[in-house]
mmCIF file with all atom_site columns, C-alpha atoms in Angstrom:
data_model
loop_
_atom_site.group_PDB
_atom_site.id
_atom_site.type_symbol
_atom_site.label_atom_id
_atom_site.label_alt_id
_atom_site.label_comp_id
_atom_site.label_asym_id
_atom_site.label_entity_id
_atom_site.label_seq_id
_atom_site.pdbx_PDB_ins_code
_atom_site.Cartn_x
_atom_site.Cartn_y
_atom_site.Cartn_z
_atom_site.occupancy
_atom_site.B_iso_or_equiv
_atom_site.pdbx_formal_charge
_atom_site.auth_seq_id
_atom_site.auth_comp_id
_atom_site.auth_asym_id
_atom_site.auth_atom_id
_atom_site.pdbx_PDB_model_num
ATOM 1   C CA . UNK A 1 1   ? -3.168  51.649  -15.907 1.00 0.00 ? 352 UNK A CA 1
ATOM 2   C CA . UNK A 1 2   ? -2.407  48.908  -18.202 1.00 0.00 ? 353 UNK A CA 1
ATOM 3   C CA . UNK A 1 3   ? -1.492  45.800  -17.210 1.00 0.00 ? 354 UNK A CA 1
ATOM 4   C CA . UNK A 1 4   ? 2.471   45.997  -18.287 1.00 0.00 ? 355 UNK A CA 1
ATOM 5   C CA . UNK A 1 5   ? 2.680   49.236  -16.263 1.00 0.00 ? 356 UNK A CA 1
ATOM 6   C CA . UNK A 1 6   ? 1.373   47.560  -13.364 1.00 0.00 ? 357 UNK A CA 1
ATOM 7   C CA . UNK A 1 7   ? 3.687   44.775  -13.682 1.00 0.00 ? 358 UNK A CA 1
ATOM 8   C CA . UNK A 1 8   ? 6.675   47.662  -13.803 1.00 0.00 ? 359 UNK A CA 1
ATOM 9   C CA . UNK A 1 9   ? 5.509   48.167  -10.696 1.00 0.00 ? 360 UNK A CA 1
ATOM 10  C CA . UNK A 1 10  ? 4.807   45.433  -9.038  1.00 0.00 ? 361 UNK A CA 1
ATOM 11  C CA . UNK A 1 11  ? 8.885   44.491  -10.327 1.00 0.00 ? 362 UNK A CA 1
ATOM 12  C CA . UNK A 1 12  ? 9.360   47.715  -7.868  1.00 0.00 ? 363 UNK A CA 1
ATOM 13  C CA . UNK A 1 13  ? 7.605   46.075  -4.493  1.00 0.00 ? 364 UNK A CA 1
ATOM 14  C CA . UNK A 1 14  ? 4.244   48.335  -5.235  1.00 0.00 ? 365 UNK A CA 1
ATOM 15  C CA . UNK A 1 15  ? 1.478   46.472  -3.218  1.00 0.00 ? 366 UNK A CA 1
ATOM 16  C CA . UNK A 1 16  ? -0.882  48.737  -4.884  1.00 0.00 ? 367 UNK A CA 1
ATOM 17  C CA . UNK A 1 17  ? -0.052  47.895  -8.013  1.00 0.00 ? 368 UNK A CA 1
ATOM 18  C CA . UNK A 1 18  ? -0.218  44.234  -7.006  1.00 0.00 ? 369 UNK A CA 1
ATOM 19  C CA . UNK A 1 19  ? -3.722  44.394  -5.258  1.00 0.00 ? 370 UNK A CA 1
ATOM 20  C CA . UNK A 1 20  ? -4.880  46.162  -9.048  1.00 0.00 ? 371 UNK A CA 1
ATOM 21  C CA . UNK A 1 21  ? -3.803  42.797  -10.593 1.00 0.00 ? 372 UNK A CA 1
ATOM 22  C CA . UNK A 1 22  ? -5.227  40.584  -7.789  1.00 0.00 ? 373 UNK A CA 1
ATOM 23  C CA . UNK A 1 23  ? -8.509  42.371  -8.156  1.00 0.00 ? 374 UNK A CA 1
ATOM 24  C CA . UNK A 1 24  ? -8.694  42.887  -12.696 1.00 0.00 ? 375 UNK A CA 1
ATOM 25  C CA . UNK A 1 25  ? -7.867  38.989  -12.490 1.00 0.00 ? 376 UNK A CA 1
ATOM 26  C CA . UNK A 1 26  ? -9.312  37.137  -9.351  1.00 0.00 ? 377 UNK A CA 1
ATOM 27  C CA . UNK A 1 27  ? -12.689 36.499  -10.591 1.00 0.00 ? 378 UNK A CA 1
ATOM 28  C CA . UNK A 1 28  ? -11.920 34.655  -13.992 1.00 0.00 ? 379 UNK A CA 1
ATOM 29  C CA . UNK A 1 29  ? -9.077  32.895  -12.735 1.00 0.00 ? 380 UNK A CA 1
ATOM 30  C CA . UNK A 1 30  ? -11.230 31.711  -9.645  1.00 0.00 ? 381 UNK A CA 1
ATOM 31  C CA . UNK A 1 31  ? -14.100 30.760  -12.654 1.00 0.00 ? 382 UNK A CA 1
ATOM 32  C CA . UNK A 1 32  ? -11.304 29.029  -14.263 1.00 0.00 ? 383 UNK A CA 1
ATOM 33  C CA . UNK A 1 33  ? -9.874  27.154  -11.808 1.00 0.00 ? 384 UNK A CA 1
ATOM 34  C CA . UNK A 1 34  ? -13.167 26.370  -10.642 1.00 0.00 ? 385 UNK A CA 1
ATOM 35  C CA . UNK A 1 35  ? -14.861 25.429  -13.857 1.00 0.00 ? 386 UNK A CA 1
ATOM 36  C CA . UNK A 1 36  ? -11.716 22.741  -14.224 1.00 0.00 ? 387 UNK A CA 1
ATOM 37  C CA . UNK A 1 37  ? -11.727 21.202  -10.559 1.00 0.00 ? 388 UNK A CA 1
ATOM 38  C CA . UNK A 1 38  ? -15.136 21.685  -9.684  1.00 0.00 ? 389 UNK A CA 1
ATOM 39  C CA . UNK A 1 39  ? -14.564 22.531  -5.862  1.00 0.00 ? 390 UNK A CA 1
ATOM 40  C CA . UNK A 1 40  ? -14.249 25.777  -4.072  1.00 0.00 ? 391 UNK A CA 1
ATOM 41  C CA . UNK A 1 41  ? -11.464 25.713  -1.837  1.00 0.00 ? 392 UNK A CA 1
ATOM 42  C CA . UNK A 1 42  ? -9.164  23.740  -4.419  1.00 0.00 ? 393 UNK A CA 1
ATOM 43  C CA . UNK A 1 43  ? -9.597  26.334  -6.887  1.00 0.00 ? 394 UNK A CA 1
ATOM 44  C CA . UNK A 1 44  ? -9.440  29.106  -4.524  1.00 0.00 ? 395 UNK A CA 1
ATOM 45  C CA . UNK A 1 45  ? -6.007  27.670  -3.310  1.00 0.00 ? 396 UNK A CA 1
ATOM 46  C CA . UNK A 1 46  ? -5.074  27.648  -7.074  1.00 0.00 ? 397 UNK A CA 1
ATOM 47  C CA . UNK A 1 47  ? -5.262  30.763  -7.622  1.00 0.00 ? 398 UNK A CA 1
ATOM 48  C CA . UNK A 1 48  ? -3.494  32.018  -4.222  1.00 0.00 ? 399 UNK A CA 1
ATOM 49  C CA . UNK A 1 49  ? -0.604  29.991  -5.525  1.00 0.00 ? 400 UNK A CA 1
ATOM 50  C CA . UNK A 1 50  ? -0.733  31.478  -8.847  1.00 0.00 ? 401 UNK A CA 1
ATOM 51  C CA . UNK A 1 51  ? -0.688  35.077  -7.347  1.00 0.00 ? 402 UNK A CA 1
ATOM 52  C CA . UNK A 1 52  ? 1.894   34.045  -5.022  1.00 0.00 ? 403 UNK A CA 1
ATOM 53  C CA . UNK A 1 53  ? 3.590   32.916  -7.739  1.00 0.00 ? 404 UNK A CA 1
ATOM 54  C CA . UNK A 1 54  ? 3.181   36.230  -9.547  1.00 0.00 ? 405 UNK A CA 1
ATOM 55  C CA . UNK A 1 55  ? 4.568   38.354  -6.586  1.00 0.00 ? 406 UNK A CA 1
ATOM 56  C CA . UNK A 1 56  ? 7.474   35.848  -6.236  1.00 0.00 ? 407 UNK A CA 1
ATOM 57  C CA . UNK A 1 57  ? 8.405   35.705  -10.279 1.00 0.00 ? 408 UNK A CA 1
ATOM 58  C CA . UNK A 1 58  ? 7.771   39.387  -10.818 1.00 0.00 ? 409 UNK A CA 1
ATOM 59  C CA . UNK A 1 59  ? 10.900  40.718  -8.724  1.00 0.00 ? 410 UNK A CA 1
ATOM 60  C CA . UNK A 1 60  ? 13.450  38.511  -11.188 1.00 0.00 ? 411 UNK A CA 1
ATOM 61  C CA . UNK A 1 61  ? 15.113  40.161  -13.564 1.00 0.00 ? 412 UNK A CA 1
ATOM 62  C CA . UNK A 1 62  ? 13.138  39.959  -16.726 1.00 0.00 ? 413 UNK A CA 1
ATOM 63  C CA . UNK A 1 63  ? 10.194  39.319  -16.101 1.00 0.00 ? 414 UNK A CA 1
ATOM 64  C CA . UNK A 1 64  ? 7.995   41.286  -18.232 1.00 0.00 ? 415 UNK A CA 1
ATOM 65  C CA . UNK A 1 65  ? 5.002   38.804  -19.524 1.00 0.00 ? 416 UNK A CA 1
ATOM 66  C CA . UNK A 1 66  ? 3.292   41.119  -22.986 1.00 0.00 ? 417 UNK A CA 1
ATOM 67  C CA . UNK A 1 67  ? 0.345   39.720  -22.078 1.00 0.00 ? 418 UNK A CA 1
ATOM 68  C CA . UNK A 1 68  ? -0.561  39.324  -18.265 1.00 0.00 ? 419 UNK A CA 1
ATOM 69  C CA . UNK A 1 69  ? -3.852  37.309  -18.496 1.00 0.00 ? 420 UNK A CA 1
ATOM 70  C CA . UNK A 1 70  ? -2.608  35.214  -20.789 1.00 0.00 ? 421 UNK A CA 1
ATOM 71  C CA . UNK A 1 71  ? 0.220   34.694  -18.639 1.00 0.00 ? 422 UNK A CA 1
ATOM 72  C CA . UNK A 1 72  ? -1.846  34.129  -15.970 1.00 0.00 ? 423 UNK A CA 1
ATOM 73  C CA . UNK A 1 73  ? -4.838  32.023  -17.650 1.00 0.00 ? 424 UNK A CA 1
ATOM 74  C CA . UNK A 1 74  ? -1.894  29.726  -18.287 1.00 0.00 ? 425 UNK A CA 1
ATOM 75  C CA . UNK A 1 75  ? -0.022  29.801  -14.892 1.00 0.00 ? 426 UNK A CA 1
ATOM 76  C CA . UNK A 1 76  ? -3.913  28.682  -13.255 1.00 0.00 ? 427 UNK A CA 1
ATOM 77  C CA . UNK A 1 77  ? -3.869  25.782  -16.019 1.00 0.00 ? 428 UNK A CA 1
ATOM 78  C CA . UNK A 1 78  ? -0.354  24.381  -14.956 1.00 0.00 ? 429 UNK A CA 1
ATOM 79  C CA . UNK A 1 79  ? -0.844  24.803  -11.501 1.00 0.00 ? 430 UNK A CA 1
ATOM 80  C CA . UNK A 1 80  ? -4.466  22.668  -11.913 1.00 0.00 ? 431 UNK A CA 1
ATOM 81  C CA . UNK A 1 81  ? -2.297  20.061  -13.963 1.00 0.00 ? 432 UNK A CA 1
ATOM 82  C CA . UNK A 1 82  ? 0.574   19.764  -11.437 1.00 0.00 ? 433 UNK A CA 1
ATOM 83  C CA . UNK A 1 83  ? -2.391  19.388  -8.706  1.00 0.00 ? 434 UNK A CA 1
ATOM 84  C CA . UNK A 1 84  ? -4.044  16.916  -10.114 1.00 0.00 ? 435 UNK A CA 1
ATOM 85  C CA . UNK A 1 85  ? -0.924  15.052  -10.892 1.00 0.00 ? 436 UNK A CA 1
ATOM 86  C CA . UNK A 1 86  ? 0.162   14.792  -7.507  1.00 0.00 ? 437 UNK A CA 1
ATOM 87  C CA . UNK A 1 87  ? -3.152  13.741  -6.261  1.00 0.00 ? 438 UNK A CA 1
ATOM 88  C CA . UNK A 1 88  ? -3.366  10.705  -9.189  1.00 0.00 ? 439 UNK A CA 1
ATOM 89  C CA . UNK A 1 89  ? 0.258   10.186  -7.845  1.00 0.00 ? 440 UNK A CA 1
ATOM 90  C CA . UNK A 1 90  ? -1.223  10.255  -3.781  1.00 0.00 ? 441 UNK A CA 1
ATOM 91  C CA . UNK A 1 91  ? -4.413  7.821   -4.871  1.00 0.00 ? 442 UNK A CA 1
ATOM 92  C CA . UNK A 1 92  ? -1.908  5.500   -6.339  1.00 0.00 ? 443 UNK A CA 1
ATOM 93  C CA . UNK A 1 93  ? 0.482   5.278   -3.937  1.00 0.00 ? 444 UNK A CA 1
ATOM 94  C CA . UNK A 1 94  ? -2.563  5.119   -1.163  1.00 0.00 ? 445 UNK A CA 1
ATOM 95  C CA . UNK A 1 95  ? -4.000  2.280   -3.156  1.00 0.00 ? 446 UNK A CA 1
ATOM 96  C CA . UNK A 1 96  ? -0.696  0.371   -3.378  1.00 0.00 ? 447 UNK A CA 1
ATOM 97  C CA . UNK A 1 97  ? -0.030  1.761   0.414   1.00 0.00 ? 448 UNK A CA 1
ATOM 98  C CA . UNK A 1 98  ? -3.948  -0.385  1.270   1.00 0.00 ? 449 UNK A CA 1
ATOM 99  C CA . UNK A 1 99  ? -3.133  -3.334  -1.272  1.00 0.00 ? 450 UNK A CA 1
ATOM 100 C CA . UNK A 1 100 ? 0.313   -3.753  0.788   1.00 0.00 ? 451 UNK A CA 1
ATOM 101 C CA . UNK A 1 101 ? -1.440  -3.770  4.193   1.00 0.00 ? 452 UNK A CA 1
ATOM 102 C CA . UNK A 1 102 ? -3.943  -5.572  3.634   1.00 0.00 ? 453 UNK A CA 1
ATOM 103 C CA . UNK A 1 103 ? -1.824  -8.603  2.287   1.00 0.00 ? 454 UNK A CA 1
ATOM 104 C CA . UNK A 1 104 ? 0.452   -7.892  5.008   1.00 0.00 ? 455 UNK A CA 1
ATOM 105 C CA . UNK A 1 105 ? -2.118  -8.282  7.577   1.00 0.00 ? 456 UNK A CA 1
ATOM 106 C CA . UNK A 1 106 ? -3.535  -11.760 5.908   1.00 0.00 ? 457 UNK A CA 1
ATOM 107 C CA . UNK A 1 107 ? 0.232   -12.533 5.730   1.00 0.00 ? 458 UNK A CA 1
ATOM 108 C CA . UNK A 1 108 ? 1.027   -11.977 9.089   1.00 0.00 ? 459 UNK A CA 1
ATOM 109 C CA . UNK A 1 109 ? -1.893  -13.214 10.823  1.00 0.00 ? 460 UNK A CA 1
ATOM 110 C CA . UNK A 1 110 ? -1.602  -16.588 8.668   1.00 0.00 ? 461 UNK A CA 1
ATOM 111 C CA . UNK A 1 111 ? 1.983   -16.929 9.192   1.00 0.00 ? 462 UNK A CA 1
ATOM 112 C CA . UNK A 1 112 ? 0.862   -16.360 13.294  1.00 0.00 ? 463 UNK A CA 1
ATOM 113 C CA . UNK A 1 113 ? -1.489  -19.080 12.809  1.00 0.00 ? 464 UNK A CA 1
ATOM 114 C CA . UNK A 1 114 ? 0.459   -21.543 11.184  1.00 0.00 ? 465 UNK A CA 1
ATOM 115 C CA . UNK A 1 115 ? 2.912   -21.326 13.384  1.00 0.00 ? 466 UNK A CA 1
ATOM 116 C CA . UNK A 1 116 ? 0.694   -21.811 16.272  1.00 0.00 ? 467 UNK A CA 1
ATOM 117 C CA . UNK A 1 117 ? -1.080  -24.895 14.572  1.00 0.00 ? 468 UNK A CA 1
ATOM 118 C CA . UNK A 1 118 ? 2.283   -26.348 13.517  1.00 0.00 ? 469 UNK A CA 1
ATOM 119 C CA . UNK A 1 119 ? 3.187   -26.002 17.140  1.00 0.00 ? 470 UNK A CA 1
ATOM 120 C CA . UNK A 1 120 ? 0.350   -27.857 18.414  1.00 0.00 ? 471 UNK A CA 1
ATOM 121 C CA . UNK A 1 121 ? 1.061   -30.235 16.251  1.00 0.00 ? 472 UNK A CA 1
ATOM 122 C CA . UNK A 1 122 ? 4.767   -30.380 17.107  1.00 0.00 ? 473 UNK A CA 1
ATOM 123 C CA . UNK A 1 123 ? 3.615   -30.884 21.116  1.00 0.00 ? 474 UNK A CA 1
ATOM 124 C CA . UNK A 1 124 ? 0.970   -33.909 20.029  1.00 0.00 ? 475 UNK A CA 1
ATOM 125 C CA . UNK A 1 125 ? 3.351   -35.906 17.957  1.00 0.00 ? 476 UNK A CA 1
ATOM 126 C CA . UNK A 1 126 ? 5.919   -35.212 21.156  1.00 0.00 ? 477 UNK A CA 1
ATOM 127 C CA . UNK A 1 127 ? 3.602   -37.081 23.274  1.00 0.00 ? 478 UNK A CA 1
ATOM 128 C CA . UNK A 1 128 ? 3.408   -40.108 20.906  1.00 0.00 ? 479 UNK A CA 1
ATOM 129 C CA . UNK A 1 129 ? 5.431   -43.329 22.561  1.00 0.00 ? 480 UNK A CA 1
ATOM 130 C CA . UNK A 1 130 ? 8.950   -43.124 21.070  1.00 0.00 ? 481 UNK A CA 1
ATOM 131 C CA . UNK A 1 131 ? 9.361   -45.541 18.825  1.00 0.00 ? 482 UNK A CA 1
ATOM 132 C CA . UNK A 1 132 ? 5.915   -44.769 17.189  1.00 0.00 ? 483 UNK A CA 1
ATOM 133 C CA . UNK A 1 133 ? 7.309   -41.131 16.854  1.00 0.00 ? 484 UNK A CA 1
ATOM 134 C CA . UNK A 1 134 ? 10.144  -42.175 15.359  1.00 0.00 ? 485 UNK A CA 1
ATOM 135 C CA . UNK A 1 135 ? 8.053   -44.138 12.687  1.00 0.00 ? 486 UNK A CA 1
ATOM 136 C CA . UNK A 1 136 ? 6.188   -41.357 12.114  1.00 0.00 ? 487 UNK A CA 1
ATOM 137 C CA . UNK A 1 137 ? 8.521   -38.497 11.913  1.00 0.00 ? 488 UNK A CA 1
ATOM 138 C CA . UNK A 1 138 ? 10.666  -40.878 9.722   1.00 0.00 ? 489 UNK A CA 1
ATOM 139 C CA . UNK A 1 139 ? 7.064   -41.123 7.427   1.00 0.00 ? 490 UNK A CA 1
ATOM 140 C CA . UNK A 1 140 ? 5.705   -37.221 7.872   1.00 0.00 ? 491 UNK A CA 1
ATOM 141 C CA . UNK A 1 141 ? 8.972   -35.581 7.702   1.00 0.00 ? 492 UNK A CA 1
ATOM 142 C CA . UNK A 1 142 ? 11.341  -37.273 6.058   1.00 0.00 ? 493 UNK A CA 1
ATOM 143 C CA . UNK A 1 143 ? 9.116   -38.841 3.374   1.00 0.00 ? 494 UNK A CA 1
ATOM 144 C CA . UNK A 1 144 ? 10.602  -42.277 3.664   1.00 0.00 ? 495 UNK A CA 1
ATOM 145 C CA . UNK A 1 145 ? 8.799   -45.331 2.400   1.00 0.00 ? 496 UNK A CA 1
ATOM 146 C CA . UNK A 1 146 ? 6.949   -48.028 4.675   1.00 0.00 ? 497 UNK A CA 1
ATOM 147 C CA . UNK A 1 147 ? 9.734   -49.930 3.394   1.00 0.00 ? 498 UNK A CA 1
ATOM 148 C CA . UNK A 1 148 ? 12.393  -47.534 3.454   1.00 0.00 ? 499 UNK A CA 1
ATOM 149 C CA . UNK A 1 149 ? 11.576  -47.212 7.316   1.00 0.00 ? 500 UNK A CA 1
ATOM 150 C CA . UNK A 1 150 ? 10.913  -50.999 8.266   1.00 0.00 ? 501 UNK A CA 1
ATOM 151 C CA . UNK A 1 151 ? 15.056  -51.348 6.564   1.00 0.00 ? 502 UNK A CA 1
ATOM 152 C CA . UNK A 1 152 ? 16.233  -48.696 8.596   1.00 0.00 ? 503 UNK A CA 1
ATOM 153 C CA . UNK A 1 153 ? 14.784  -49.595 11.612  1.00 0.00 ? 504 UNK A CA 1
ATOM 154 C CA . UNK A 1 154 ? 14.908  -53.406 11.108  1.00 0.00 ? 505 UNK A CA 1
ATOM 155 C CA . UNK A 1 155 ? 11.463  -54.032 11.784  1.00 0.00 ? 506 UNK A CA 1
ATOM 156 C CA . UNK A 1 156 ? 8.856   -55.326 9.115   1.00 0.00 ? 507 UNK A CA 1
ATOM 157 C CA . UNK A 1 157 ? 6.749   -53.663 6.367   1.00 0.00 ? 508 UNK A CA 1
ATOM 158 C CA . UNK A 1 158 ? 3.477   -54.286 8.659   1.00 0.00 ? 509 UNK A CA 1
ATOM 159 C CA . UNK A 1 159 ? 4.834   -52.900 12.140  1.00 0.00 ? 510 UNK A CA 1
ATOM 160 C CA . UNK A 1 160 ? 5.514   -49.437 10.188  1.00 0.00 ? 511 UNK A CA 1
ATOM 161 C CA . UNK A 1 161 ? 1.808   -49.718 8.770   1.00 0.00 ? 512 UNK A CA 1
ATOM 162 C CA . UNK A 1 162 ? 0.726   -50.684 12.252  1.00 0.00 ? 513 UNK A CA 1
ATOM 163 C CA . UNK A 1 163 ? 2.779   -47.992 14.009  1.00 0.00 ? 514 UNK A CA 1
ATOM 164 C CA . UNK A 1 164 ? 1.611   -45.365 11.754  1.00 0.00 ? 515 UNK A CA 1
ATOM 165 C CA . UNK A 1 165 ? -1.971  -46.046 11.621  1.00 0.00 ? 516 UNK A CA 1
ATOM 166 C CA . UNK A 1 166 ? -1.768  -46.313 15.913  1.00 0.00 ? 517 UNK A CA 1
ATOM 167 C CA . UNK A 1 167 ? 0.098   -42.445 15.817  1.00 0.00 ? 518 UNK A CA 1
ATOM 168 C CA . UNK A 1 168 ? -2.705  -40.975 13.269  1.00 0.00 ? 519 UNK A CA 1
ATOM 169 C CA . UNK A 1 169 ? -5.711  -42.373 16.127  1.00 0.00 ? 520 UNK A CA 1
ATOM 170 C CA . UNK A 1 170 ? -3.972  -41.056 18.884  1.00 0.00 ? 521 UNK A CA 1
ATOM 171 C CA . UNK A 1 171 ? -3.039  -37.234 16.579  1.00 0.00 ? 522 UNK A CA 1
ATOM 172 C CA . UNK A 1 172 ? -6.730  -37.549 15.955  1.00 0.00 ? 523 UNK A CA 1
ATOM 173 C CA . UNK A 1 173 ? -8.435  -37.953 18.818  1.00 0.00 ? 524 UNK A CA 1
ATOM 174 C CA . UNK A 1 174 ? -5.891  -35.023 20.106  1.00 0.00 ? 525 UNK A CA 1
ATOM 175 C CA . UNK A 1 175 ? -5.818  -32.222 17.820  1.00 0.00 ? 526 UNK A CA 1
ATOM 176 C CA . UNK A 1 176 ? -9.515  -33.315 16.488  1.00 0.00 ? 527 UNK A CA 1
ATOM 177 C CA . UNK A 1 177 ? -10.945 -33.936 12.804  1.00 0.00 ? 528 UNK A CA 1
ATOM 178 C CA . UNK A 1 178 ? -10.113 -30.332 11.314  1.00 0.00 ? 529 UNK A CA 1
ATOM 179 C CA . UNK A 1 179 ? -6.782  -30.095 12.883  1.00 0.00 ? 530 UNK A CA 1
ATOM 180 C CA . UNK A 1 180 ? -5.946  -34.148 11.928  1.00 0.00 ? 531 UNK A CA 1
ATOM 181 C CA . UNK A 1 181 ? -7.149  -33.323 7.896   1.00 0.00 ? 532 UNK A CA 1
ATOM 182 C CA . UNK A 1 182 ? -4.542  -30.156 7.910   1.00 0.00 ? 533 UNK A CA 1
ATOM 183 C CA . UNK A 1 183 ? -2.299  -31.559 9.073   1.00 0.00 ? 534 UNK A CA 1
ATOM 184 C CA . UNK A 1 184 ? -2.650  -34.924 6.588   1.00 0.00 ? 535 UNK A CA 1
ATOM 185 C CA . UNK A 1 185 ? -3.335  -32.462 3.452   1.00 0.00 ? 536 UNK A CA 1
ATOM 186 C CA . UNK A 1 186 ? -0.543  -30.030 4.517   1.00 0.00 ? 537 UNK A CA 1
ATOM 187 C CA . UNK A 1 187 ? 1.844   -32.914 3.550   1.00 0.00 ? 538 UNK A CA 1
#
């Protein structure tokens, strides 16, 4: 039989004339699929589609392909380029997917350690006498001037120097060198 009466009949629901098909065409379009992909079970999963595709298309009204292995050379060739596509598409989005957790992670576990530095921090400058705190929050955190603090407090120039120089000993001999030079470069 040729290959248009076969399709005729495959249009009808004949298996037999479908198995015919499967059988005149499985080989190259394995070799095909095969020779493009270069493994087994990708190009055997090609062509399935592609016949499924066949059994599926062939009941429509209209379909009548003049030249079946044509039609189906070129079916294997789209399927191969749509498979492909997606799995560009799926490295991509798994490379963005990695890129995004690993900066995540690094994100996360620095914000986690900031925090808990900046909190140890927080609890050693706490401990400071008050009025030394005061001088040196007013220095640290609000940026003011020796001289802008010694007005506002209405003490002189040298107490501030003194009172700040005292609260950096005691921060360092708390929180230690490395914790004493964050915190001074962080600033």
């Amino acid at each position: 039989m040729s290959d248009l009466q076969l399709v005729s009949l495959i249009r009808e629901g004949n298996e037999a004339a479908f198995a015919e098909i499967f059988y005149r065409y499985n080989r190259l379009l394995f070799a095909n699929a095969y020779n493009k992909l270069r493994n087994r079970e990708e190009a055997k999963d090609v062509v399935q589609e592609v016949f499924t595709s066949l059994w599926n298309h062939s009941r429509r009204a209209g379909f009548q392909p003049l030249n079946l292995g044509a039609y189906l050379h070129t079916s294997i060739r789209n399927k191969i380029f749509d498979m492909l596509s997606k799995s560009r598409n799926a490295s991509v989005y798994l490379a963005s997917l990695q890129d995004f957790l690993d900066e995540g992670e690094a994100g996360t576990d620095y914000r986690i350690r900031e925090k808990q530095l900046q909190h140890t921090i927080d609890e050693a400058v706490s401990s400071l006498p008050n009025r030394m705190r005061l001088v040196f929050e007013l220095s640290r955190k609000e940026h003011l001037s020796h001289k802008e603090i010694a007005q506002q407090l209405n003490i002189s120039d040298q107490t501030v120097t003194d009172q700040i120089k005292k609260a950096l000993k005691i921060l360092r001999s708390k929180l230690g060198i490395m914790l004493y030079l964050l915190f001074i470069f962080s600033r």
